[in-house]
Short mmCIF file of C-alpha atoms (C1' of nucleotides) in Angstrom, two decimals:
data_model
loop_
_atom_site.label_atom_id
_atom_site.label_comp_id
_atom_site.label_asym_id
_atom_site.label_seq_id
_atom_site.Cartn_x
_atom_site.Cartn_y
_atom_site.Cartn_z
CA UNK A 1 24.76 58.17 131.20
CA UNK A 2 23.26 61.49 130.67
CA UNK A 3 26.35 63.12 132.11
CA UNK A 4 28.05 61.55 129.59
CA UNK A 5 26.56 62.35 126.94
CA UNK A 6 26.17 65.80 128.06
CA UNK A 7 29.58 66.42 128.67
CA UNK A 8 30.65 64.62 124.93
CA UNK A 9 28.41 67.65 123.68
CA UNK A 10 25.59 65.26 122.39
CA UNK A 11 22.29 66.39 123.73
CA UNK A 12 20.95 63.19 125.60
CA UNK A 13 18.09 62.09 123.27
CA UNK A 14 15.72 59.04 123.70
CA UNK A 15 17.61 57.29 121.41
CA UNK A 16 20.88 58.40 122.14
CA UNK A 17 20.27 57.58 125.72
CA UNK A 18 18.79 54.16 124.98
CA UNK A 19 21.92 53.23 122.46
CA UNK A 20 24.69 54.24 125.62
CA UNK A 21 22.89 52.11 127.61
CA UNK A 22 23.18 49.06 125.48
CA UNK A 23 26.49 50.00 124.35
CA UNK A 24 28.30 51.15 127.67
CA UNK A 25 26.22 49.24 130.78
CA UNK A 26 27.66 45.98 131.74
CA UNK A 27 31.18 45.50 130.39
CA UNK A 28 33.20 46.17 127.03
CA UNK A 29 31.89 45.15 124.03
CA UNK A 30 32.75 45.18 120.00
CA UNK A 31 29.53 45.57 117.82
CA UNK A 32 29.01 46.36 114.28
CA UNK A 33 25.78 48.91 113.34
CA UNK A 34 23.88 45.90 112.33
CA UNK A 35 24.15 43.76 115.12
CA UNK A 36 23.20 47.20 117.54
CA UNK A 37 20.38 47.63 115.38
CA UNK A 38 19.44 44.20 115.93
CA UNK A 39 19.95 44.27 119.51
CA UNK A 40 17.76 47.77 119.68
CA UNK A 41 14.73 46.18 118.18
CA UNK A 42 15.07 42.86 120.82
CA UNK A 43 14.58 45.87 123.27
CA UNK A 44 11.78 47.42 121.77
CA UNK A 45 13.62 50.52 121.43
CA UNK A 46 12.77 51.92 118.29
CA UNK A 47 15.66 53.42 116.33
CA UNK A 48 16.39 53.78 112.95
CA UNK A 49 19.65 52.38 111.06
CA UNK A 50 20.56 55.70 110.19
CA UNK A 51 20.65 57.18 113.84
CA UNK A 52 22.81 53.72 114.70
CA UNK A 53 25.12 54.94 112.13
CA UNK A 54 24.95 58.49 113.19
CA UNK A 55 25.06 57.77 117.16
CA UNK A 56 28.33 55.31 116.42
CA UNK A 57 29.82 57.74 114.72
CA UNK A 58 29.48 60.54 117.05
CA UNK A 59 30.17 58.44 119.74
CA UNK A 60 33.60 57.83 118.38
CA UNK A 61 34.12 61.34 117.50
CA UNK A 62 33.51 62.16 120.80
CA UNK A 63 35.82 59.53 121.86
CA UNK A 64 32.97 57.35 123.93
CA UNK A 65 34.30 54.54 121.41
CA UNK A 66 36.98 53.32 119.06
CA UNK A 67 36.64 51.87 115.78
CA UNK A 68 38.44 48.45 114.80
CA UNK A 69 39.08 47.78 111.21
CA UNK A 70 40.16 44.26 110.70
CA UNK A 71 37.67 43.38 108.25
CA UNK A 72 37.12 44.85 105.26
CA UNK A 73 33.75 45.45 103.90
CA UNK A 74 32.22 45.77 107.87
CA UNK A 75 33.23 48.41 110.64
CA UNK A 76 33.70 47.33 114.47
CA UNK A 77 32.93 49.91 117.03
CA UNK A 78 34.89 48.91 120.52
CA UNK A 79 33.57 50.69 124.30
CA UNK A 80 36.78 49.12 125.52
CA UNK A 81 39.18 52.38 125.78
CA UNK A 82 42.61 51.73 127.64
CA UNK A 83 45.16 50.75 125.69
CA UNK A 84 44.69 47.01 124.12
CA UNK A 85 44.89 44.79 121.21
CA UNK A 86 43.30 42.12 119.14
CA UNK A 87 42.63 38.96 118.22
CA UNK A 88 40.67 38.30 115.18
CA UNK A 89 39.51 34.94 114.19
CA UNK A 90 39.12 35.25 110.23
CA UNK A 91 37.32 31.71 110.35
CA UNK A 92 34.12 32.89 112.57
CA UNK A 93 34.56 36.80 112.30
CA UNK A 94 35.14 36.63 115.92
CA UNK A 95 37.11 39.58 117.96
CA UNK A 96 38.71 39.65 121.10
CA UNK A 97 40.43 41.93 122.69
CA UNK A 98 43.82 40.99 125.07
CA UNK A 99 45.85 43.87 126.82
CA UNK A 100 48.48 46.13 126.06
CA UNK A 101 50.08 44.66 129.50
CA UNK A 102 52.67 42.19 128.45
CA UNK A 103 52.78 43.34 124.86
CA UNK A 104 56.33 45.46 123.79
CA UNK A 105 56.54 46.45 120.53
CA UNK A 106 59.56 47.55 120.11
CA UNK A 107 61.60 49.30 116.77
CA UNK A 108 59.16 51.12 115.44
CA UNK A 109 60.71 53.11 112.88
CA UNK A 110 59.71 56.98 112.98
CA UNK A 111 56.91 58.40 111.17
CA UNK A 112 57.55 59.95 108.08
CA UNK A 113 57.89 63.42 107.46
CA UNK A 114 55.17 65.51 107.64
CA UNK A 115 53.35 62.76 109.71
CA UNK A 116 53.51 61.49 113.40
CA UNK A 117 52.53 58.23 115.38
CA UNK A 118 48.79 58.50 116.30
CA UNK A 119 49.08 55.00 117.54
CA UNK A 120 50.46 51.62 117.10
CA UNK A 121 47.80 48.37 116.02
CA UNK A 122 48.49 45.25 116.85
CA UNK A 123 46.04 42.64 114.90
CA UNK A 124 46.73 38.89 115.96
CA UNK A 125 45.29 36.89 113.17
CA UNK A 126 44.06 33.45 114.46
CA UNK A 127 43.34 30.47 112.20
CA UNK A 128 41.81 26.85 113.01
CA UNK A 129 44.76 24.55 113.67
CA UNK A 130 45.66 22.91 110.46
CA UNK B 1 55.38 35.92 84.49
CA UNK B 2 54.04 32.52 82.41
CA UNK B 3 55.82 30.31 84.77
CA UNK B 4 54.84 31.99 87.42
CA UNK B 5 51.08 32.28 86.72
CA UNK B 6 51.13 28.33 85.16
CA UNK B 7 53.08 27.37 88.87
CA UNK B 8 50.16 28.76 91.01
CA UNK B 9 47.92 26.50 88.68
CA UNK B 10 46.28 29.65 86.80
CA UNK B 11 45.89 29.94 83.21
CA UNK B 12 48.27 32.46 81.74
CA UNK B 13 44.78 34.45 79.78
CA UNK B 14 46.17 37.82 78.32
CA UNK B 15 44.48 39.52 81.25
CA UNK B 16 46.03 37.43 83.99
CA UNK B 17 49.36 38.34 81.96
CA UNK B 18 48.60 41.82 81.89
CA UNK B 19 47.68 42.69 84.96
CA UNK B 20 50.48 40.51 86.19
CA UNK B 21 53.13 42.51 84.52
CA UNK B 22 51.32 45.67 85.57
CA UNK B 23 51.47 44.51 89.65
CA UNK B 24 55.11 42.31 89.89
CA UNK B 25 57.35 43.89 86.93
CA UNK B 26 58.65 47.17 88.74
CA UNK B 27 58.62 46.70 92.45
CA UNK B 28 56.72 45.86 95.66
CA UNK B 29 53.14 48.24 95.25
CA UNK B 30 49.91 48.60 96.85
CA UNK B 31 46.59 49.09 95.04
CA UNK B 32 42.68 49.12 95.11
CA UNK B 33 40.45 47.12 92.41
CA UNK B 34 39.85 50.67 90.99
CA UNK B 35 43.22 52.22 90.86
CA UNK B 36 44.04 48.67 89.20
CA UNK B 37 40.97 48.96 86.50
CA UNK B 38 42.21 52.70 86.06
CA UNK B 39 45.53 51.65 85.31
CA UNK B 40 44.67 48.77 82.88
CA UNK B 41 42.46 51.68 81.13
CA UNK B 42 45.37 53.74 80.88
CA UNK B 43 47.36 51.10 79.55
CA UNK B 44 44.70 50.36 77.07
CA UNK B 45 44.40 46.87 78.30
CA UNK B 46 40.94 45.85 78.13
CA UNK B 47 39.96 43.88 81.28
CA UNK B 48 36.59 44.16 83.14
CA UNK B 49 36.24 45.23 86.60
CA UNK B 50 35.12 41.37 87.45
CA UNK B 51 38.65 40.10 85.98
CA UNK B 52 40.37 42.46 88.09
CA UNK B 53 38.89 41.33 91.34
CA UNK B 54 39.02 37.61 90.38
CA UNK B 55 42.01 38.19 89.07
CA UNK B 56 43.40 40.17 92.81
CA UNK B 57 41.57 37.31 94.68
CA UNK B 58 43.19 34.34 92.69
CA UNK B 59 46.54 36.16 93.28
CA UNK B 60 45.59 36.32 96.93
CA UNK B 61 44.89 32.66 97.14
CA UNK B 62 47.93 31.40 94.88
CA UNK B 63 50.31 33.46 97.68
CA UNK B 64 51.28 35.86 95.16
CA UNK B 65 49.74 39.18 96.84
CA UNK B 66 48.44 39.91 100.39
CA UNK B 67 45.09 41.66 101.35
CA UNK B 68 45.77 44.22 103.59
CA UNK B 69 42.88 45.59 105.78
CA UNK B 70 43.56 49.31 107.27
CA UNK B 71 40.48 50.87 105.82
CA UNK B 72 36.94 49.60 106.32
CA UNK B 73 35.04 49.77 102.44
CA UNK B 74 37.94 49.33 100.98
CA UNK B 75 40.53 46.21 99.87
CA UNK B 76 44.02 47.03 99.84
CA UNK B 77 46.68 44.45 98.15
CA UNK B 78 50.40 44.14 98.36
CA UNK B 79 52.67 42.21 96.27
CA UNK B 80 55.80 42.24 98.79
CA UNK B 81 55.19 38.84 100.59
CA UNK B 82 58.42 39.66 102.90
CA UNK B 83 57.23 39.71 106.54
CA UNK B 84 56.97 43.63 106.95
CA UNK B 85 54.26 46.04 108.72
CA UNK B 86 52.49 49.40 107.41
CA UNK B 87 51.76 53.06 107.96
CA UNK B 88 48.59 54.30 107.44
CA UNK B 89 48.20 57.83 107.09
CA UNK B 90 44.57 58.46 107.68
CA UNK B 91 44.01 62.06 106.25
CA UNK B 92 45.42 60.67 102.69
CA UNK B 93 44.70 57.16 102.61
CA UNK B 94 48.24 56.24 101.98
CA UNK B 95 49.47 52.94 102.53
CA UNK B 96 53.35 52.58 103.12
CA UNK B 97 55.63 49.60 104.17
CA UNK B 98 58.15 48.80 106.79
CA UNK B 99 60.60 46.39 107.45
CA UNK B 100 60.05 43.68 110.06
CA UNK B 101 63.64 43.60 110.56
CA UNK B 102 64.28 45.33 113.37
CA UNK B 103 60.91 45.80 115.25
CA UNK B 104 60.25 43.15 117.81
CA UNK B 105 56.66 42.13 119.20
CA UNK B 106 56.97 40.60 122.42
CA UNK B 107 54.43 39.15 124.91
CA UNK B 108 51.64 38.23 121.96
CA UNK B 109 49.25 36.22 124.60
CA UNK B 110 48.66 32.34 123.30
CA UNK B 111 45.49 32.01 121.29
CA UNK B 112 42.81 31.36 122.26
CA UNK B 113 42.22 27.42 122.74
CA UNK B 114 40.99 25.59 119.34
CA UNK B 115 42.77 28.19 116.81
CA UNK B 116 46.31 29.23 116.47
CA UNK B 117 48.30 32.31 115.28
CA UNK B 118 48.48 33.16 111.44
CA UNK B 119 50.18 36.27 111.71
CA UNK B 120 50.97 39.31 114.16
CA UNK B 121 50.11 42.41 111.58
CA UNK B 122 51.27 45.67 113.01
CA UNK B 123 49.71 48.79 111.77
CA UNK B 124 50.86 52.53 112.54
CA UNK B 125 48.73 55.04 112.14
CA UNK B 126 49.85 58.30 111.07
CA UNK B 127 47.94 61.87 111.76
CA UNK B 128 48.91 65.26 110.46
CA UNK B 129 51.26 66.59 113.41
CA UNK B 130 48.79 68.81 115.85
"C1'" DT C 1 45.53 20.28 63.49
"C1'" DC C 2 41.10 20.79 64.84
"C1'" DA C 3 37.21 19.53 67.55
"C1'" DA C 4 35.74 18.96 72.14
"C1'" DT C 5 36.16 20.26 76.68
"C1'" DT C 6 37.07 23.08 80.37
"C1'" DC C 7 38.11 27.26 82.16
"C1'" DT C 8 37.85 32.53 81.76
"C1'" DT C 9 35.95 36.83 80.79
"C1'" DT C 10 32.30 40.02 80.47
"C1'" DA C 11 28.30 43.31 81.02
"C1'" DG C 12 25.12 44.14 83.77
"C1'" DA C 13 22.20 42.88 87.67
"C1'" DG C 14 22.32 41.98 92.55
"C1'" DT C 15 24.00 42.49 97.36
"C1'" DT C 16 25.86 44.61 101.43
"C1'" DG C 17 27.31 48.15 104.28
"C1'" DT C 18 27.07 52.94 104.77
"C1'" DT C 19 25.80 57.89 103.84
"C1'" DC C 20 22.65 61.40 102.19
"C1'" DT C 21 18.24 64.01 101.80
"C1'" DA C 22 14.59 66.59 103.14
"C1'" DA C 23 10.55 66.21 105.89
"C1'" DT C 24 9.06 65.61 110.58
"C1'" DC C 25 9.93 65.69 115.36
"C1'" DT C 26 12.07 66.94 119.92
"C1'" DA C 27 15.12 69.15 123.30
"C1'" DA C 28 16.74 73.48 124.73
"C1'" DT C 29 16.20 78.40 125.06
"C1'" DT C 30 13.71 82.59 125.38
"C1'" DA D 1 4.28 78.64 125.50
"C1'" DA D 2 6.77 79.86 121.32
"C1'" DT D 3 10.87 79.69 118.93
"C1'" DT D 4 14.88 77.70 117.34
"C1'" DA D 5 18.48 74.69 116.76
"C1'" DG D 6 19.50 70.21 116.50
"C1'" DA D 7 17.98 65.06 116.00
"C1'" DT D 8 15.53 61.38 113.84
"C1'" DT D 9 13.49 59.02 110.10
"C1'" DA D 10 12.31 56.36 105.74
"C1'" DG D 11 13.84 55.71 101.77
"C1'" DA D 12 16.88 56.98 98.02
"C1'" DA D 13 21.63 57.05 96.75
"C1'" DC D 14 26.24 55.35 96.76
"C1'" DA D 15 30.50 52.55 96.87
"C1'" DA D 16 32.70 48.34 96.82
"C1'" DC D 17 32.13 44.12 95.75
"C1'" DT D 18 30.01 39.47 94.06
"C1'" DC D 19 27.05 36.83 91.05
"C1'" DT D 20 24.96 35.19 86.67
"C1'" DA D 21 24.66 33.31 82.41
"C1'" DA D 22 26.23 33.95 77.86
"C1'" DA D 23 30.18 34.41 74.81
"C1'" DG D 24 35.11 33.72 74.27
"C1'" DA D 25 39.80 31.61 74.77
"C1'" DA D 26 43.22 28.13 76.43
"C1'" DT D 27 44.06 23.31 76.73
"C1'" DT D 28 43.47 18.41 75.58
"C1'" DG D 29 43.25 14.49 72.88
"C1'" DA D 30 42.60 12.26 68.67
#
DNA sequence: TCAATTCTTTAGAGTTGTTCTAATCTAATT
DNA sequence: AATTAGATTAGAACAACTCTAAAGAATTGA
């Protein structure tokens, strides 16, 4: 973990160190700052909002996580980074990934001018059965 | 615009009428609350920031727009209800559509048990080329 | 047509999620 | 150990909404 962050440029503080472990010890995850925060404090690991804020966001810039934006108003941060998609319940808030195995999207028109493909989203909506 | 605001059950108020004309005469568009309640300004319609995001939301619920969600702290909404995808140009914010017709999604898992899928949303997201 | 009723609009307060500030603290470097 | 550069913090600030309760406008029914 230290290696990590060392080698992401992030010097590997208490904090810092205490936030990879939640985040990136025992499987993928998708959490929002609050519910890390929350999590943090179970632990007894003292950390401020603003450093959750602070460490997500440098963890994505350093590409240790990706952001998922399927609801507006509330940022996801995902430690799951191969190539994958989503499922998003909008009754429960709930997100899932499944993989990019399988899944062909295909026709994708080219990027405009001036611009190029960073990548391609693929958001399955789910609703309760009606 | 009457008929239409009177068939989705909404009172046709002059604000629901004006902001009507200002979103469906003219064209598929995208906008925010605020580049809605800046455009009503420069219209010289007087409508509160409240009508315009009861106003988005009742259109929203009536089936007359679509929220799109690229852009966490922000609420994007679309008036072409044709099945079509976006770009998403990150360094600018801007918002374009494009055709369904012709891009195929294949191998979209089954949901999860006890929901079912609303819709496949594909998003591309656009950089400045490296 | 004109009350009476119901729905709508509004300004401003409140809420939520996130970022900023500037003071204190800590890891790295000398 | 002292210095320095970078990190953390509480709380203020901010942005995007949502809520409230009072005033206004569309509809209904006589």
């Amino acid at each position: 973990m230290l290696e990590r962050l060392r080698d992401a440029g992030l010097r590997p503080t208490r904090q810092r160190l205490a936030l990879a472990r939640l985040l990136f010890e025992g499987g993928n995850r998708h959490v929002t700052a609050e519910q890390l925060h929350a999590e943090a404090r179970r632990e007894e690991i003292a950390v401020s909002l603003a450093t959750i804020y602070n460490t997500l966001n440098q963890y994505r810039k350093a590409g240790l996580l990706r952001e998922v934006v399927v609801d507006s108003g509330r940022s996801w941060f995902d430690t799951n980074l191969e190539e994958h998609h989503h499922f998003f319940h909008e009754a429960t808030g709930a997100l899932t990934d499944f993989e990019a195995e399988g899944l062909a999207v295909e026709g994708v028109p080219k990027a405009p001018a001036g611009t190029e493909i960073d990548r391609v989203e693929v958001i399955v909506r789910l609703r309760d059965p009606q």
